[in-house]
CSV table of C-alpha atoms in Angstrom, one decimal:
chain,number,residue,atom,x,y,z
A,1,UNK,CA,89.6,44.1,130.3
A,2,UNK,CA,92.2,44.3,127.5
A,3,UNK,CA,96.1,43.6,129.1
A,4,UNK,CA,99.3,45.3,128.2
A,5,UNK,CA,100.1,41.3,126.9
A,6,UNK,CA,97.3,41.2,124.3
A,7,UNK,CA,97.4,41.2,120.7
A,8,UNK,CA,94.9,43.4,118.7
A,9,UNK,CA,94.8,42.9,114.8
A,10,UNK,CA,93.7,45.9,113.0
A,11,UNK,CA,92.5,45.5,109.3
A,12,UNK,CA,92.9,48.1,106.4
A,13,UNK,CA,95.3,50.0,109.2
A,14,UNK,CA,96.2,52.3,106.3
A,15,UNK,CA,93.0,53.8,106.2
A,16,UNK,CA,91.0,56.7,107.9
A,17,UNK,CA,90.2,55.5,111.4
A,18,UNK,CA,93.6,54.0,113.0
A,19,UNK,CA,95.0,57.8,113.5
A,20,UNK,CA,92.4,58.3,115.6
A,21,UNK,CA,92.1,54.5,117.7
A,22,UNK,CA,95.8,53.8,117.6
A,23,UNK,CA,97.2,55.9,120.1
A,24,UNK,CA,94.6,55.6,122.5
A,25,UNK,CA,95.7,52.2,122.8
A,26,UNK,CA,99.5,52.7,123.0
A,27,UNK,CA,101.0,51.0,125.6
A,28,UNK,CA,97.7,49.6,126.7
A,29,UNK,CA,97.5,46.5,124.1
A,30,UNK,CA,99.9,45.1,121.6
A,31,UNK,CA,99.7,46.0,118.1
A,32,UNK,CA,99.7,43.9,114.7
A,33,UNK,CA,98.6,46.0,111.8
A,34,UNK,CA,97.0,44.5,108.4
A,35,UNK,CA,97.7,46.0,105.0
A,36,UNK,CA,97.6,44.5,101.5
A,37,UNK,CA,100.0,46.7,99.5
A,38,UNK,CA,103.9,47.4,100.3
A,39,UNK,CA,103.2,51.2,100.0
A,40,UNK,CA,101.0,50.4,103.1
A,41,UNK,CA,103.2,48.6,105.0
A,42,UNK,CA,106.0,51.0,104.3
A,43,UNK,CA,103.8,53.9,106.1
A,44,UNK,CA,101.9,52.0,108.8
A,45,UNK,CA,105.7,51.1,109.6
A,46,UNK,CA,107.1,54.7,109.8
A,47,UNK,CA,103.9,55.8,111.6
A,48,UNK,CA,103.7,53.3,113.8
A,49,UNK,CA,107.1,51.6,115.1
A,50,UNK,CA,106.2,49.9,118.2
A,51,UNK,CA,103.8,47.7,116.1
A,52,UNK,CA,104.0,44.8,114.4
A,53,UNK,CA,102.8,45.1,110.4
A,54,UNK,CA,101.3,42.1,108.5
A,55,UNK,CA,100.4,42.1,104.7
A,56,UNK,CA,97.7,39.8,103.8
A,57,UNK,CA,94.6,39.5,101.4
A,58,UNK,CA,91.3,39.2,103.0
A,59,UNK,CA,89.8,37.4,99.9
A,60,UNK,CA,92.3,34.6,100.7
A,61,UNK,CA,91.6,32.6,104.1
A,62,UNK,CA,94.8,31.5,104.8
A,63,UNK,CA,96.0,35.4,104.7
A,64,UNK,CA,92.9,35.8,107.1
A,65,UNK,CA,94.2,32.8,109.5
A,66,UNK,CA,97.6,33.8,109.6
A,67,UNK,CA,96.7,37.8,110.3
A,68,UNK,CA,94.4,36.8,113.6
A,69,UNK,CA,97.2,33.8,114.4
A,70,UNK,CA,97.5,34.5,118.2
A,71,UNK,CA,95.4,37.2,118.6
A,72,UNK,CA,93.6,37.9,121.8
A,73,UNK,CA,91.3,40.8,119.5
A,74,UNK,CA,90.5,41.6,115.8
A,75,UNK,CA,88.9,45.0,114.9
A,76,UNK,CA,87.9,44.5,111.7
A,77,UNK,CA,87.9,47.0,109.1
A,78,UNK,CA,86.5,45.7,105.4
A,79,UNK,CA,87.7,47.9,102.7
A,80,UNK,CA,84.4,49.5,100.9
A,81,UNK,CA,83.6,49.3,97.4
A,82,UNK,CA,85.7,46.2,96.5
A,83,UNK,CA,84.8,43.2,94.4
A,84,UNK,CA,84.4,40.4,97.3
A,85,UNK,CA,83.7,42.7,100.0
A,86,UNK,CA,81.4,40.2,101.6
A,87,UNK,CA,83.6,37.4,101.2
A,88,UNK,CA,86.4,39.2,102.5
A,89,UNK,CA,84.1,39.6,106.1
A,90,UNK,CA,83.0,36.4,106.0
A,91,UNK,CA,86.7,34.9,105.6
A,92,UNK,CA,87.6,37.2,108.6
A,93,UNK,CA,85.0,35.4,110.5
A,94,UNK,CA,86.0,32.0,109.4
A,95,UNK,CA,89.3,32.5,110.5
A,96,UNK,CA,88.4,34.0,114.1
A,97,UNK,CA,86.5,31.3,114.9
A,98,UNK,CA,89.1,28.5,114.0
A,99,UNK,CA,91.6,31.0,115.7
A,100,UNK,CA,89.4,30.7,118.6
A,101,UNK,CA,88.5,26.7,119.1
A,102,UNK,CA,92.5,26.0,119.0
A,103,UNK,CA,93.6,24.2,122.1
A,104,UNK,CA,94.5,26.7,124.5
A,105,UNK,CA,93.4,29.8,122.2
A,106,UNK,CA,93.9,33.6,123.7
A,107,UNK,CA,91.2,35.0,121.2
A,108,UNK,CA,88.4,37.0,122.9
A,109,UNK,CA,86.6,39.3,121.1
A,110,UNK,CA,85.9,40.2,117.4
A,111,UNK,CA,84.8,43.9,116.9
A,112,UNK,CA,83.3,44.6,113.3
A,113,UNK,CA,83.7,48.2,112.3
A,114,UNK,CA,80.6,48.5,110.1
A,115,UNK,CA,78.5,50.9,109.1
A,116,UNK,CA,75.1,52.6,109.9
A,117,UNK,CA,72.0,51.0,108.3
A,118,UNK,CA,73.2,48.0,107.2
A,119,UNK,CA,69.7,47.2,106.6
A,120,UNK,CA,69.5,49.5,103.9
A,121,UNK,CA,69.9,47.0,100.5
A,122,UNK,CA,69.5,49.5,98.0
A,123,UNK,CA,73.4,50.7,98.7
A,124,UNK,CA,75.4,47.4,97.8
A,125,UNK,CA,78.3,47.8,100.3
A,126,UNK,CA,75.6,48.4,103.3
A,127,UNK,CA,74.4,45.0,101.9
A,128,UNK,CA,77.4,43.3,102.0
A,129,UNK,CA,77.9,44.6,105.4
A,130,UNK,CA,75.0,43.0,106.2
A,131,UNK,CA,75.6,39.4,106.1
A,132,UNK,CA,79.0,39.7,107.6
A,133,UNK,CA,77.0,40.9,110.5
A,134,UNK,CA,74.3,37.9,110.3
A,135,UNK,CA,77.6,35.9,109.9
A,136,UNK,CA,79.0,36.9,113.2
A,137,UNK,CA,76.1,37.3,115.3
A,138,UNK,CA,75.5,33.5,114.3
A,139,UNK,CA,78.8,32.7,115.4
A,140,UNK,CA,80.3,31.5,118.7
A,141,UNK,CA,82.7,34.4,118.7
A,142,UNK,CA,81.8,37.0,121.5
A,143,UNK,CA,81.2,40.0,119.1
A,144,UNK,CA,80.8,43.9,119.1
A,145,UNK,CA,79.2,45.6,116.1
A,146,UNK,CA,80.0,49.3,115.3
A,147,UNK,CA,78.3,51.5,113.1
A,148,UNK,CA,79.8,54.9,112.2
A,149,UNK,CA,77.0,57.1,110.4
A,150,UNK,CA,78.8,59.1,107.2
A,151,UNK,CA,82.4,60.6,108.3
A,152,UNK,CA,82.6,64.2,109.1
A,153,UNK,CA,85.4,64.2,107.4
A,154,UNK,CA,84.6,63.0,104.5
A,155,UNK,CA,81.0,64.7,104.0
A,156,UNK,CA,82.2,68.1,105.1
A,157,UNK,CA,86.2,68.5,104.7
A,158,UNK,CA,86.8,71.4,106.9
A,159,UNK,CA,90.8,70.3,107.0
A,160,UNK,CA,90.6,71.2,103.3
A,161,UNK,CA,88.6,73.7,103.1
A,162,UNK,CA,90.9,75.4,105.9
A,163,UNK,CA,94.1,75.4,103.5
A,164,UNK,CA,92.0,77.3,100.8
A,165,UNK,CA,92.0,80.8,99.6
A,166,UNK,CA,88.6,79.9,98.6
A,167,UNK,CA,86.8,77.1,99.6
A,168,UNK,CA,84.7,74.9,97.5
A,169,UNK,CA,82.5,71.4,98.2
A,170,UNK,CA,82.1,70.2,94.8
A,171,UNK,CA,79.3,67.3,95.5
A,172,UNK,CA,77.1,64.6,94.7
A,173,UNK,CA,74.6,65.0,97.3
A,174,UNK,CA,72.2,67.4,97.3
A,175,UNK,CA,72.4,70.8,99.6
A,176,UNK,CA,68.5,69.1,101.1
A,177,UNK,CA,70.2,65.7,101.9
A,178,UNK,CA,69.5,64.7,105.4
A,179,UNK,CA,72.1,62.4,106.9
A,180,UNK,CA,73.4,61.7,110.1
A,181,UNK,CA,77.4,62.2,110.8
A,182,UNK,CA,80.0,60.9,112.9
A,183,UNK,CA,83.5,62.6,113.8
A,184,UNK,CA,86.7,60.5,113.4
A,185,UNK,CA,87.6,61.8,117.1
A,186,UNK,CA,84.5,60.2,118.2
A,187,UNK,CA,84.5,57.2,116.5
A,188,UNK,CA,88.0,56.5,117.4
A,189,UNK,CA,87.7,56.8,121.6
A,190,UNK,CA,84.2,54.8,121.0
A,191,UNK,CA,86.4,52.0,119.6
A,192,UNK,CA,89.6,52.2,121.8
A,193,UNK,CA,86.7,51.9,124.4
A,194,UNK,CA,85.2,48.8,123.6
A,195,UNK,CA,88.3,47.1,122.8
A,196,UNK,CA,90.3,47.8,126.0
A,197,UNK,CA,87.2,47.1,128.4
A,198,UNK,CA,86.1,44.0,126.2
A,199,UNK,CA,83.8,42.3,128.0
A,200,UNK,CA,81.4,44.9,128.9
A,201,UNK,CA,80.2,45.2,125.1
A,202,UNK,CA,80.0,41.7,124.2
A,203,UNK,CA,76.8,41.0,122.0
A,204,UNK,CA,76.1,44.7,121.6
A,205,UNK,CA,75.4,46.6,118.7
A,206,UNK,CA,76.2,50.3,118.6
A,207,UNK,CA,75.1,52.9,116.1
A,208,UNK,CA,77.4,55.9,116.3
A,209,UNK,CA,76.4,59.2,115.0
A,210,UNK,CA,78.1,62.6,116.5
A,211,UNK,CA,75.4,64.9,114.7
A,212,UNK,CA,71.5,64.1,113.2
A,213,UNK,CA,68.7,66.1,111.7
A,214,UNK,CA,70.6,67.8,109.9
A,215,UNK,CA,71.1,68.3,105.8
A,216,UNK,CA,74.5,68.4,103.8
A,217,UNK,CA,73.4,72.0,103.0
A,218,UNK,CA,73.0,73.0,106.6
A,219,UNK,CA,75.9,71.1,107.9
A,220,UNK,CA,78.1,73.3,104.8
A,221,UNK,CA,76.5,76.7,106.1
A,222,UNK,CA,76.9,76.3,109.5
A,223,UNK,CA,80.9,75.9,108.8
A,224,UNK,CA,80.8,78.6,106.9
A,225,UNK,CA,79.6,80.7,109.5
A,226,UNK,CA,82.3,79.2,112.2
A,227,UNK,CA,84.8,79.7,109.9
A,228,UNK,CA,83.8,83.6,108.4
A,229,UNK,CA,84.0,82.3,105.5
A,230,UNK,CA,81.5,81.4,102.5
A,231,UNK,CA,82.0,77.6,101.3
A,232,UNK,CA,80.7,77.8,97.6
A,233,UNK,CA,78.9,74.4,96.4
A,234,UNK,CA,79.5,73.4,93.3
A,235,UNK,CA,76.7,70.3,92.9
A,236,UNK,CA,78.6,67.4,89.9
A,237,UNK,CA,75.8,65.5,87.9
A,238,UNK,CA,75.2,61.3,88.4
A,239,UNK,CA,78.2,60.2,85.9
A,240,UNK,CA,80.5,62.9,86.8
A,241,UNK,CA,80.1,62.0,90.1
A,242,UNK,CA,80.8,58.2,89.9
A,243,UNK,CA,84.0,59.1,87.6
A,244,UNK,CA,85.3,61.2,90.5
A,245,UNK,CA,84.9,59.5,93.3
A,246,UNK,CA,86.6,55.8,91.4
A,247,UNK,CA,89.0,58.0,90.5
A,248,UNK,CA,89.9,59.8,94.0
A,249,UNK,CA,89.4,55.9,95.7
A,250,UNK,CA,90.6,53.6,92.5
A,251,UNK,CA,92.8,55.7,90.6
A,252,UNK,CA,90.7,55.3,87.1
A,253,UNK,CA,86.9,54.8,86.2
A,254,UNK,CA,87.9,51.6,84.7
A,255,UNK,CA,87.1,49.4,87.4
A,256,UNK,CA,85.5,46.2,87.4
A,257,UNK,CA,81.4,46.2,86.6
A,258,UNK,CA,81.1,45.2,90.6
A,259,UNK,CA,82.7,48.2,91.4
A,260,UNK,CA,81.2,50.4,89.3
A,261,UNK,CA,77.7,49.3,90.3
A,262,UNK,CA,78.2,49.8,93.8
A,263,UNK,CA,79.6,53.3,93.2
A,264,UNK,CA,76.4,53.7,91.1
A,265,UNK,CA,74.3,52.9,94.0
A,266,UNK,CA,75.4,54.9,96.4
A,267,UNK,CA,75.6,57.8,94.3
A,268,UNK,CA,72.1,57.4,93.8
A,269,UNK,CA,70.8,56.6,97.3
A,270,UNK,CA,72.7,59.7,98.1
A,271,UNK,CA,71.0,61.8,95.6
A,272,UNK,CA,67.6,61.1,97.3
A,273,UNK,CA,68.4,60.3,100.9
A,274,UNK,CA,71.0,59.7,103.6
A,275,UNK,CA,71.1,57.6,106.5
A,276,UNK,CA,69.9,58.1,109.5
A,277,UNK,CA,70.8,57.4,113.4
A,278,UNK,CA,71.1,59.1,116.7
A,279,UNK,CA,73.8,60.3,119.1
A,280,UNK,CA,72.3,58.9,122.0
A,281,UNK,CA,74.4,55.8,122.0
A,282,UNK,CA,77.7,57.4,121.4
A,283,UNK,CA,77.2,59.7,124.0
A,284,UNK,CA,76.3,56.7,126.6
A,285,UNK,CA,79.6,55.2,125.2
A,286,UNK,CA,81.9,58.3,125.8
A,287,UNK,CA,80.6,59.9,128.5
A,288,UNK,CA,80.4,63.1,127.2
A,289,UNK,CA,78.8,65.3,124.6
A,290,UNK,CA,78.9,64.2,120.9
A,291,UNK,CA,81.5,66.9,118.8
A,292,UNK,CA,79.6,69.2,117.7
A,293,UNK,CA,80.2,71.0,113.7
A,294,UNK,CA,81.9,73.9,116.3
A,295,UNK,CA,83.9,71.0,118.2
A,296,UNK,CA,84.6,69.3,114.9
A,297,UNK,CA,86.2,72.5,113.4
A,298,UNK,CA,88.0,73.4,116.4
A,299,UNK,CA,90.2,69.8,116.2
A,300,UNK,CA,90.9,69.7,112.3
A,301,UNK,CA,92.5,73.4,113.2
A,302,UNK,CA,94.5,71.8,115.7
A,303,UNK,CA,95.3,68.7,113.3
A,304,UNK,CA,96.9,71.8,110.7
A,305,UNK,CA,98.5,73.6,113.5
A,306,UNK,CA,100.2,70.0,114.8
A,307,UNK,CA,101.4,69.5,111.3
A,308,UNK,CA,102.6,73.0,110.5
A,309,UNK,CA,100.5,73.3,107.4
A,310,UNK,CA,100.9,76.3,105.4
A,311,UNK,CA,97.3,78.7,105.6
A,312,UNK,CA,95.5,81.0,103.7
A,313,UNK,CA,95.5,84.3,104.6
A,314,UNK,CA,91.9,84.1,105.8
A,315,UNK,CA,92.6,81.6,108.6
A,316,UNK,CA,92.6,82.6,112.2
């Protein structure tokens, strides 16, 4: 069990799943936050003020070493779609295990936050994944290995959608898509879980997935109908779809060729197929019912309400 004296490093802090696993851990474990860019730092340190924040490049292991530098846990987040995605895992390994055979090392447990089918080689970033996985498994490092199906959030943006006069999914994947999705909420007690009790998920692998068996389409209709209102789909072709999402994640479509080919893949894979799990495991882990597309809705309204967002006249 995790103690109010441990350190846990969180990578890529800045990103979409520290809101939810953060402050479930308040109080309960000490915090050291990762983050490449100043703008980063700068808001995990308003955010987050009892914590300490550390800048660092995973592609360099000396930034890797120092970042897990007395650290009794790492939950390790690798950024997605990068050039040296792989490497950047691996480093983080590296580094945990010579953080861990020190002379009279705290280090204790190394949670990977991957993703769902990491067996699935046609989508490059699952591939890189992949061997960062093999990596630690092969390890001496006492391990757990998360994997989040596609985010709720990001497949079906009902916090969006909610501060529309008329909302639109413009998308990539087709309405017939079958995929299997995992809430934020979910995914973040799942993780607070395994990294406060520790030792009762060493060695395991868990697949996390909220809701399966369902398609893009359905999931998009069946908000529709909590909500009252119709969510128009507006279905972007192959390139326009690459374009946007390098621009929503990198800011431009010129990116570097790695990039763009692993944009390109997933696009496709996404065009044919999703990925698939169950929510079995998750609901072993939590004790309780997987959120549900009605559960899901009902806390991105709260999320709105707690930040005192401005609504469409529709909204109730």
């Amino acid at each position: 069990m995790a103690s109010p004296n441990d350190i846990m490093l969180m990578t890529c802090a800045a990103g979409n799943q520290a809101p939810y696993i953060l402050p479930l851990l308040k109080d309960k474990i000490k915090l050291r936050l990762a983050c490449q860019s100043d703008a980063s730092a700068k808001l995990l340190k308003s955010r987050y003020p009892h914590a300490e924040v550390v800048q660092g490049d995973m592609r360099v292991l000396a930034d890797c070493a120092r970042m897990l530098s007395g650290v009794t846990t790492v939950y390790n987040i690798g950024p997605g779609i990068r050039v040296g995605e792989k490497e950047m895992g691996l480093n983080m390994v590296e580094a945990a295990i010579a953080e861990y055979q020190k002379p009279n090392s705290q280090f204790k447990h190394f949670v990977e936050a991957s993703v769902l089918n990491t067996q699935i080689r046609k989508m490059f970033n699952h591939d890189d994944k992949r061997y960062v996985e093999e990596q630690l498994i092969l390890s001496p490092l006492r391990y757990t290995i998360l994997q989040p199906g596609d985010f709720f959030e990001a497949a079906v943006p009902v916090k969006q959608w909610l501060t529309m006069e008329h909302p639109v999914r413009p998308t990539y994947v087709p309405e017939e898509t079958w995929s299997s999705f995992v809430a934020l909420k979910d995914l973040g007690e799942a993780a607070a879980k395994v990294i406060l009790e520790r030792e009762r998920h060493y060695e395991a692998l868990y697949p996390l997935v909220s809701l399966n068996g369902n398609t893009y389409g359905e999931c998009t209709t069946r908000i529709g109908e909590i909500l009252g209102k119709k969510i128009e789909v507006k279905e972007v072709s192959w390139d326009e779809a690459i374009q946007v999402l390098l621009e929503v994640n990198f800011g431009s479509d010129q990116v570097h060729s790695v990039i763009y080919d692993k944009m390109a893949a997933l696009v496709s894979f996404y065009r044919k197929r999703g990925i698939k799990g169950n929510p079995t495991v998750l609901e072993w882990l939590l004790e309780r019912d997987a959120t549900s597309l009605e559960g899901y809705v009902a806390y991105k309204k709260d999320e709105l309400r707690a930040e005192g967002a401005v609504l469409p006249s529709w909204w109730s």
